[in-house]
Short mmCIF file of C-alpha atoms (C1' of nucleotides) in Angstrom, two decimals:
data_model
loop_
_atom_site.label_atom_id
_atom_site.label_comp_id
_atom_site.label_asym_id
_atom_site.label_seq_id
_atom_site.Cartn_x
_atom_site.Cartn_y
_atom_site.Cartn_z
CA MET A 1 53.03 6.45 36.20
CA HIS A 2 50.48 3.75 35.72
CA THR A 3 47.52 3.47 37.98
CA ALA A 4 46.41 0.01 39.06
CA THR A 5 43.23 0.70 37.15
CA GLU A 6 44.93 0.12 33.87
CA HIS A 7 45.83 -3.48 34.47
CA ASP A 8 43.73 -4.84 37.29
CA PRO A 9 40.33 -6.03 36.07
CA ALA A 10 38.70 -5.58 39.46
CA ALA A 11 39.95 -2.02 39.72
CA ARG A 12 38.70 -1.25 36.24
CA ILE A 13 35.26 -2.57 37.05
CA ARG A 14 35.17 -0.62 40.28
CA ALA A 15 36.39 2.53 38.57
CA ALA A 16 33.42 2.26 36.23
CA GLY A 17 31.10 2.44 39.23
CA LEU A 18 30.15 -1.22 39.03
CA LYS A 19 30.34 -3.91 41.66
CA VAL A 20 33.11 -6.43 41.28
CA THR A 21 31.62 -9.90 40.93
CA ALA A 22 32.88 -13.30 39.90
CA PRO A 23 30.90 -13.42 36.62
CA ARG A 24 32.25 -10.02 35.62
CA LEU A 25 35.81 -11.02 36.31
CA ALA A 26 35.29 -14.27 34.45
CA VAL A 27 33.87 -12.51 31.41
CA LEU A 28 36.77 -10.07 31.31
CA GLU A 29 39.17 -12.97 31.62
CA VAL A 30 37.51 -14.88 28.79
CA LEU A 31 37.69 -11.80 26.59
CA SER A 32 41.20 -10.82 27.61
CA GLY A 33 42.61 -12.30 24.42
CA HIS A 34 42.13 -10.86 20.98
CA GLY A 35 39.00 -12.67 19.93
CA HIS A 36 35.56 -11.53 18.89
CA LEU A 37 33.16 -13.70 20.83
CA ASP A 38 29.39 -13.88 20.92
CA ALA A 39 27.39 -14.13 24.13
CA GLU A 40 26.88 -17.87 23.78
CA THR A 41 30.60 -18.55 23.42
CA VAL A 42 31.47 -16.30 26.33
CA PHE A 43 28.84 -18.16 28.33
CA GLU A 44 30.34 -21.57 27.51
CA ARG A 45 33.83 -20.47 28.45
CA VAL A 46 32.72 -18.74 31.64
CA ARG A 47 30.85 -21.87 32.60
CA GLY A 48 34.09 -23.82 32.48
CA GLU A 49 35.35 -22.12 35.58
CA LEU A 50 32.18 -20.74 37.08
CA PRO A 51 29.55 -23.41 36.47
CA THR A 52 26.67 -21.70 38.20
CA THR A 53 26.68 -18.73 35.83
CA SER A 54 23.56 -18.33 33.72
CA LEU A 55 23.38 -17.16 30.14
CA GLN A 56 21.28 -14.21 31.24
CA ALA A 57 23.97 -13.21 33.68
CA VAL A 58 26.43 -13.21 30.79
CA TYR A 59 24.11 -10.99 28.77
CA GLY A 60 23.85 -8.69 31.76
CA VAL A 61 27.59 -8.59 32.29
CA LEU A 62 28.31 -7.97 28.63
CA ALA A 63 25.79 -5.12 28.56
CA ALA A 64 27.16 -3.60 31.75
CA LEU A 65 30.78 -3.85 30.68
CA SER A 66 30.25 -2.57 27.20
CA GLY A 67 28.02 0.18 28.51
CA ALA A 68 30.85 1.17 30.82
CA GLY A 69 33.34 1.14 27.98
CA LEU A 70 35.27 -1.85 29.27
CA LEU A 71 34.30 -3.96 26.30
CA ARG A 72 33.42 -3.08 22.77
CA ARG A 73 30.42 -4.54 21.08
CA ILE A 74 30.19 -5.01 17.33
CA GLU A 75 27.33 -6.33 15.32
CA PRO A 76 28.34 -7.30 11.79
CA ALA A 77 25.41 -7.99 9.49
CA GLY A 78 24.52 -11.66 9.66
CA SER A 79 26.30 -12.36 12.94
CA PRO A 80 25.07 -12.15 16.50
CA ALA A 81 26.62 -9.37 18.59
CA LEU A 82 30.33 -9.92 19.22
CA TYR A 83 32.41 -8.58 22.08
CA GLU A 84 36.08 -7.73 22.22
CA SER A 85 38.42 -6.34 24.83
CA ARG A 86 40.33 -4.04 22.54
CA ILE A 87 38.90 -0.64 23.37
CA GLY A 88 39.93 2.95 23.37
CA ASP A 89 41.44 2.96 19.94
CA ASN A 90 38.90 3.30 17.19
CA HIS A 91 40.02 0.29 15.20
CA HIS A 92 37.97 -1.35 12.50
CA HIS A 93 37.00 -4.81 11.34
CA LEU A 94 37.48 -7.25 8.52
CA VAL A 95 34.64 -9.74 8.17
CA CYS A 96 34.75 -12.84 6.00
CA THR A 97 31.67 -13.01 3.83
CA LYS A 98 31.82 -16.79 3.87
CA CYS A 99 32.72 -17.93 7.38
CA HIS A 100 32.05 -14.69 9.25
CA THR A 101 35.43 -14.68 10.92
CA VAL A 102 36.35 -11.25 12.21
CA ALA A 103 39.80 -9.70 12.30
CA ASP A 104 40.92 -6.31 13.54
CA VAL A 105 42.43 -3.59 11.38
CA ASP A 106 44.15 -0.57 12.77
CA CYS A 107 42.50 2.69 11.94
CA VAL A 108 44.77 4.53 9.56
CA VAL A 109 43.21 7.86 10.30
CA GLY A 110 43.29 8.22 14.06
CA GLU A 111 40.86 9.51 16.64
CA PRO A 112 37.15 8.88 16.27
CA PRO A 113 35.36 9.83 14.16
CA CYS A 114 38.31 8.83 12.04
CA LEU A 115 36.35 9.87 8.97
CA GLU A 116 34.05 12.78 8.35
CA PRO A 117 31.17 12.57 5.93
CA SER A 118 31.17 15.11 3.15
CA ASP A 119 27.72 16.25 4.22
CA ALA A 120 26.60 15.31 7.70
CA GLY A 121 23.01 16.16 6.82
CA GLY A 122 22.36 17.82 10.15
CA PHE A 123 23.77 14.96 12.19
CA SER A 124 26.41 15.54 14.82
CA ILE A 125 28.70 12.61 14.21
CA HIS A 126 30.76 11.04 16.94
CA THR A 127 31.94 7.79 15.45
CA ALA A 128 32.69 6.30 12.09
CA GLU A 129 32.49 2.54 12.03
CA VAL A 130 34.23 0.85 9.14
CA THR A 131 33.62 -2.75 8.21
CA PHE A 132 35.62 -4.34 5.43
CA TRP A 133 34.01 -7.32 3.73
CA GLY A 134 35.95 -9.94 1.87
CA LEU A 135 37.19 -13.51 1.93
CA CYS A 136 39.59 -14.59 4.66
CA ALA A 137 42.75 -16.49 3.78
CA ASP A 138 41.24 -19.84 4.76
CA CYS A 139 38.08 -19.40 2.73
CA ARG A 140 40.05 -18.15 -0.24
CA SER A 141 42.12 -21.31 -0.33
CA VAL A 142 38.99 -23.47 -0.52
CA PRO A 143 37.31 -21.96 -3.60
CA ALA A 144 34.29 -24.14 -4.05
CA ALA A 145 34.23 -26.51 -1.10
CA MET B 1 21.55 4.89 -25.61
CA HIS B 2 19.57 3.65 -22.68
CA THR B 3 18.24 0.16 -22.60
CA ALA B 4 14.75 -0.36 -21.24
CA THR B 5 16.39 -2.30 -18.45
CA GLU B 6 17.55 0.82 -16.77
CA HIS B 7 14.15 2.24 -16.05
CA ASP B 8 11.57 -0.49 -16.34
CA PRO B 9 11.23 -2.47 -13.11
CA ALA B 10 9.88 -5.54 -14.89
CA ALA B 11 12.78 -5.54 -17.31
CA ARG B 12 15.26 -5.19 -14.49
CA ILE B 13 13.77 -8.12 -12.62
CA ARG B 14 13.79 -10.22 -15.77
CA ALA B 15 17.35 -9.22 -16.56
CA ALA B 16 18.35 -10.57 -13.18
CA GLY B 17 17.02 -13.96 -14.18
CA LEU B 18 13.98 -13.72 -11.93
CA LYS B 19 10.34 -14.08 -12.74
CA VAL B 20 8.33 -10.90 -12.83
CA THR B 21 5.55 -11.09 -10.25
CA ALA B 22 3.14 -8.64 -8.70
CA PRO B 23 4.73 -8.77 -5.22
CA ARG B 24 8.16 -8.05 -6.70
CA LEU B 25 6.91 -5.09 -8.67
CA ALA B 26 5.07 -3.81 -5.61
CA VAL B 27 8.17 -4.08 -3.42
CA LEU B 28 10.28 -2.22 -5.97
CA GLU B 29 7.59 0.43 -6.20
CA VAL B 30 7.44 0.85 -2.42
CA LEU B 31 11.21 1.20 -2.27
CA SER B 32 11.50 3.45 -5.31
CA GLY B 33 11.82 6.49 -3.07
CA HIS B 34 14.85 7.31 -0.97
CA GLY B 35 13.87 5.61 2.24
CA HIS B 36 15.42 2.88 4.34
CA LEU B 37 12.59 0.51 5.14
CA ASP B 38 12.43 -2.68 7.15
CA ALA B 39 10.58 -5.78 6.00
CA GLU B 40 7.57 -5.05 8.18
CA THR B 41 7.13 -1.55 6.77
CA VAL B 42 7.56 -2.76 3.20
CA PHE B 43 4.95 -5.40 3.95
CA GLU B 44 2.44 -2.85 5.27
CA ARG B 45 2.86 -0.63 2.22
CA VAL B 46 2.73 -3.48 -0.25
CA ARG B 47 -0.45 -4.68 1.43
CA GLY B 48 -2.07 -1.36 0.64
CA GLU B 49 -2.20 -2.18 -3.02
CA LEU B 50 -1.78 -5.93 -3.02
CA PRO B 51 -3.72 -7.16 0.01
CA THR B 52 -3.11 -10.85 -0.48
CA THR B 53 0.64 -10.55 -0.09
CA SER B 54 2.09 -12.31 2.93
CA LEU B 55 4.93 -11.13 5.11
CA GLN B 56 6.91 -14.20 4.15
CA ALA B 57 6.51 -13.32 0.51
CA VAL B 58 7.95 -9.89 1.28
CA TYR B 59 10.91 -11.52 3.01
CA GLY B 60 11.37 -13.73 -0.02
CA VAL B 61 11.14 -10.84 -2.46
CA LEU B 62 13.55 -8.70 -0.45
CA ALA B 63 16.04 -11.56 -0.31
CA ALA B 64 15.71 -12.27 -4.03
CA LEU B 65 16.00 -8.65 -5.09
CA SER B 66 18.89 -7.82 -2.83
CA GLY B 67 20.61 -11.05 -3.81
CA ALA B 68 20.23 -9.96 -7.43
CA GLY B 69 21.63 -6.54 -6.67
CA LEU B 70 18.38 -4.71 -7.33
CA LEU B 71 18.11 -3.62 -3.72
CA ARG B 72 20.68 -2.96 -1.09
CA ARG B 73 20.34 -4.35 2.37
CA ILE B 74 21.88 -2.71 5.41
CA GLU B 75 21.82 -3.88 8.97
CA PRO B 76 22.80 -1.15 11.40
CA ALA B 77 23.43 -2.43 14.94
CA GLY B 78 20.23 -2.29 16.91
CA SER B 79 17.89 -2.06 13.91
CA PRO B 80 16.22 -4.77 11.87
CA ALA B 81 17.51 -5.15 8.32
CA LEU B 82 16.70 -2.15 6.14
CA TYR B 83 16.35 -2.05 2.38
CA GLU B 84 16.96 0.77 -0.05
CA SER B 85 16.78 1.17 -3.79
CA ARG B 86 19.91 3.25 -4.18
CA ILE B 87 22.41 0.77 -5.50
CA GLY B 88 25.47 0.70 -7.65
CA ASP B 89 27.22 3.55 -5.96
CA ASN B 90 28.96 2.56 -2.78
CA HIS B 91 27.38 5.22 -0.60
CA HIS B 92 27.42 5.14 3.17
CA HIS B 93 25.06 5.75 6.06
CA LEU B 94 24.44 8.08 8.93
CA VAL B 95 22.53 6.49 11.79
CA CYS B 96 21.02 8.39 14.69
CA THR B 97 22.02 6.79 17.98
CA LYS B 98 18.77 7.92 19.53
CA CYS B 99 15.96 7.40 17.04
CA HIS B 100 17.76 5.12 14.59
CA THR B 101 16.86 7.23 11.60
CA VAL B 102 19.12 6.51 8.65
CA ALA B 103 20.37 8.99 6.07
CA ASP B 104 22.60 8.48 3.06
CA VAL B 105 26.02 10.04 2.62
CA ASP B 106 27.86 10.09 -0.64
CA CYS B 107 31.08 8.21 -0.65
CA VAL B 108 33.88 10.73 -0.92
CA VAL B 109 36.35 8.18 -2.14
CA GLY B 110 34.70 6.50 -5.06
CA GLU B 111 34.48 2.93 -6.25
CA PRO B 112 34.19 0.08 -3.76
CA PRO B 113 36.12 -0.73 -1.75
CA CYS B 114 36.34 3.00 -1.27
CA LEU B 115 38.83 2.43 1.51
CA GLU B 116 41.67 -0.02 1.82
CA PRO B 117 42.78 -1.35 5.17
CA SER B 118 46.41 -0.78 6.03
CA ASP B 119 46.84 -4.51 6.53
CA ALA B 120 44.25 -6.78 5.00
CA GLY B 121 45.46 -9.68 7.13
CA GLY B 122 45.15 -12.17 4.31
CA PHE B 123 41.64 -11.13 3.39
CA SER B 124 40.72 -10.19 -0.15
CA ILE B 125 38.53 -7.18 0.43
CA HIS B 126 35.76 -6.22 -1.91
CA THR B 127 33.74 -3.69 0.04
CA ALA B 128 34.22 -1.15 2.77
CA GLU B 129 31.07 -0.32 4.62
CA VAL B 130 31.09 2.91 6.57
CA THR B 131 28.49 3.75 9.18
CA PHE B 132 28.55 7.13 10.85
CA TRP B 133 26.91 7.30 14.26
CA GLY B 134 25.61 10.50 15.77
CA LEU B 135 22.52 12.48 16.66
CA CYS B 136 20.17 13.57 13.91
CA ALA B 137 18.97 17.16 13.74
CA ASP B 138 15.61 16.34 15.31
CA CYS B 139 17.07 14.45 18.25
CA ARG B 140 19.67 17.13 18.81
CA SER B 141 16.99 19.77 19.21
CA VAL B 142 15.25 17.76 21.93
CA PRO B 143 18.12 17.33 24.39
CA ALA B 144 16.47 15.52 27.26
CA ALA B 145 12.93 14.77 26.16
"C1'" DC C 1 -2.04 -20.53 -27.34
"C1'" DG C 2 -2.21 -24.39 -24.07
"C1'" DA C 3 0.48 -27.72 -21.13
"C1'" DG C 4 4.61 -28.41 -18.40
"C1'" DT C 5 8.30 -27.09 -15.73
"C1'" DT C 6 10.25 -24.40 -12.53
"C1'" DG C 7 10.40 -20.75 -9.59
"C1'" DT C 8 7.08 -18.10 -6.26
"C1'" DT C 9 3.90 -17.36 -2.90
"C1'" DT C 10 0.88 -18.97 0.84
"C1'" DT C 11 0.18 -20.95 5.09
"C1'" DG C 12 1.78 -22.47 9.26
"C1'" DA C 13 5.33 -23.54 12.32
"C1'" DA C 14 9.94 -23.09 14.33
"C1'" DT C 15 14.30 -20.91 15.43
"C1'" DG C 16 17.98 -17.84 17.31
"C1'" DA C 17 19.25 -14.02 19.82
"C1'" DC C 18 17.96 -11.40 23.00
"C1'" DT C 19 14.97 -8.90 26.65
"C1'" DC C 20 11.86 -8.55 30.65
"C1'" DA C 21 10.47 -9.41 35.40
"C1'" DA C 22 10.17 -11.31 39.95
"C1'" DA C 23 12.66 -13.36 43.53
"C1'" DT C 24 16.99 -14.50 45.57
"C1'" DC C 25 21.47 -13.25 46.66
"C1'" DA C 26 25.96 -10.89 47.30
"C1'" DA C 27 29.10 -6.55 47.25
"C1'" DC C 28 30.54 -2.81 49.67
"C1'" DG C 29 29.67 1.46 52.65
"C1'" DG C 30 28.93 2.48 57.07
"C1'" DC D 1 28.49 -7.25 60.66
"C1'" DC D 2 24.18 -5.17 58.94
"C1'" DG D 3 21.62 -2.86 55.49
"C1'" DT D 4 21.14 -0.97 51.05
"C1'" DT D 5 21.66 -1.30 46.45
"C1'" DG D 6 22.88 -3.49 42.61
"C1'" DA D 7 23.71 -8.43 40.50
"C1'" DT D 8 22.35 -12.91 39.37
"C1'" DT D 9 19.04 -16.74 38.90
"C1'" DT D 10 15.09 -18.64 37.11
"C1'" DG D 11 11.62 -18.67 33.98
"C1'" DA D 12 8.94 -16.67 30.52
"C1'" DG D 13 8.26 -13.78 26.51
"C1'" DT D 14 9.41 -11.03 22.26
"C1'" DC D 15 11.05 -9.77 17.75
"C1'" DA D 16 13.01 -10.57 13.36
"C1'" DT D 17 13.77 -13.96 10.60
"C1'" DT D 18 13.93 -18.65 8.52
"C1'" DC D 19 12.20 -23.30 7.26
"C1'" DA D 20 9.00 -26.45 4.91
"C1'" DA D 21 5.08 -28.29 2.51
"C1'" DA D 22 1.50 -27.38 -0.49
"C1'" DA D 23 -0.88 -24.42 -3.76
"C1'" DC D 24 -0.09 -21.44 -7.43
"C1'" DA D 25 1.52 -18.63 -11.40
"C1'" DA D 26 5.44 -17.11 -14.97
"C1'" DC D 27 7.69 -18.13 -18.72
"C1'" DT D 28 9.14 -21.98 -22.36
"C1'" DC D 29 8.21 -24.76 -25.84
"C1'" DG D 30 5.81 -27.20 -28.92
#
DNA sequence: CGAGTTGTTTTGAATGACTCAAATCAACGG
DNA sequence: CCGTTGATTTGAGTCATTCAAAACAACTCG
């Protein structure tokens, strides 16, 4: 029913035509949760268990894995690029205008492009990216501080 | 019926509580069309008629005017910040994945936030930003060049 | 309408996030 | 286990943008 590819990080990397290396496994591990992390943060966490890893290696790994579709990269205005492991569904994001925290929102519509523009102006659209901007619960409870 | 504010750039700047200066008028003039221009391009065009203007001044003007709501700033992933004069309607954008050209799309829904997330996760949303990604007509007609 | 106050612009430097390139090194196919 | 090819390290460079101090110019008020 399930192939090993679905759960085993090494198999997923290999299936993407990439070599399986310690930094790549470490990056996938760091991003296996539900966070939205920037390259610097991934680097710090990877360093914890793989101290010889360089920041450039992390940039390379993030580019390779997101290029291969194993990670998703988002770039909200005002934040550095963020990476997440939730892929394959075309979900969207909530960004706090004050603290820049990012949360996921399920896409109510479905398959990408989950929305169609009224007039595509000659473009052939393949994705609709939706970013909701607002105040997160924490920032709302601290009005002027 | 109409106040002068609606059409006169100087009046609009003043109404926003800002001082009316030559660089500000020049930036508004440069952006009065329907383009999506980055700071560097605005700077080059402003220089044409106001040669003493510095790039930093342009950054300052763009920040002041977009902060005041007289310009809209967008930041598509992979492009520098772009500025446009179409404001007040919550329209969206089409971005070419190849050449990064940007086109406007009318919002089919209406007032911002034109979309509501299914679960706002504690956020109080005020805007939904939609970016459609695809190939523009020009890039589509040049498949592999 | 002329001086002051305050906000703007100039000039110059610095920063953050990321990319490029050469050399070393390691994964995997044979 | 060796070689090829792709990854990582090391080190430098780039781009877009911001910061800061000093010079300057709009608008306010007398």
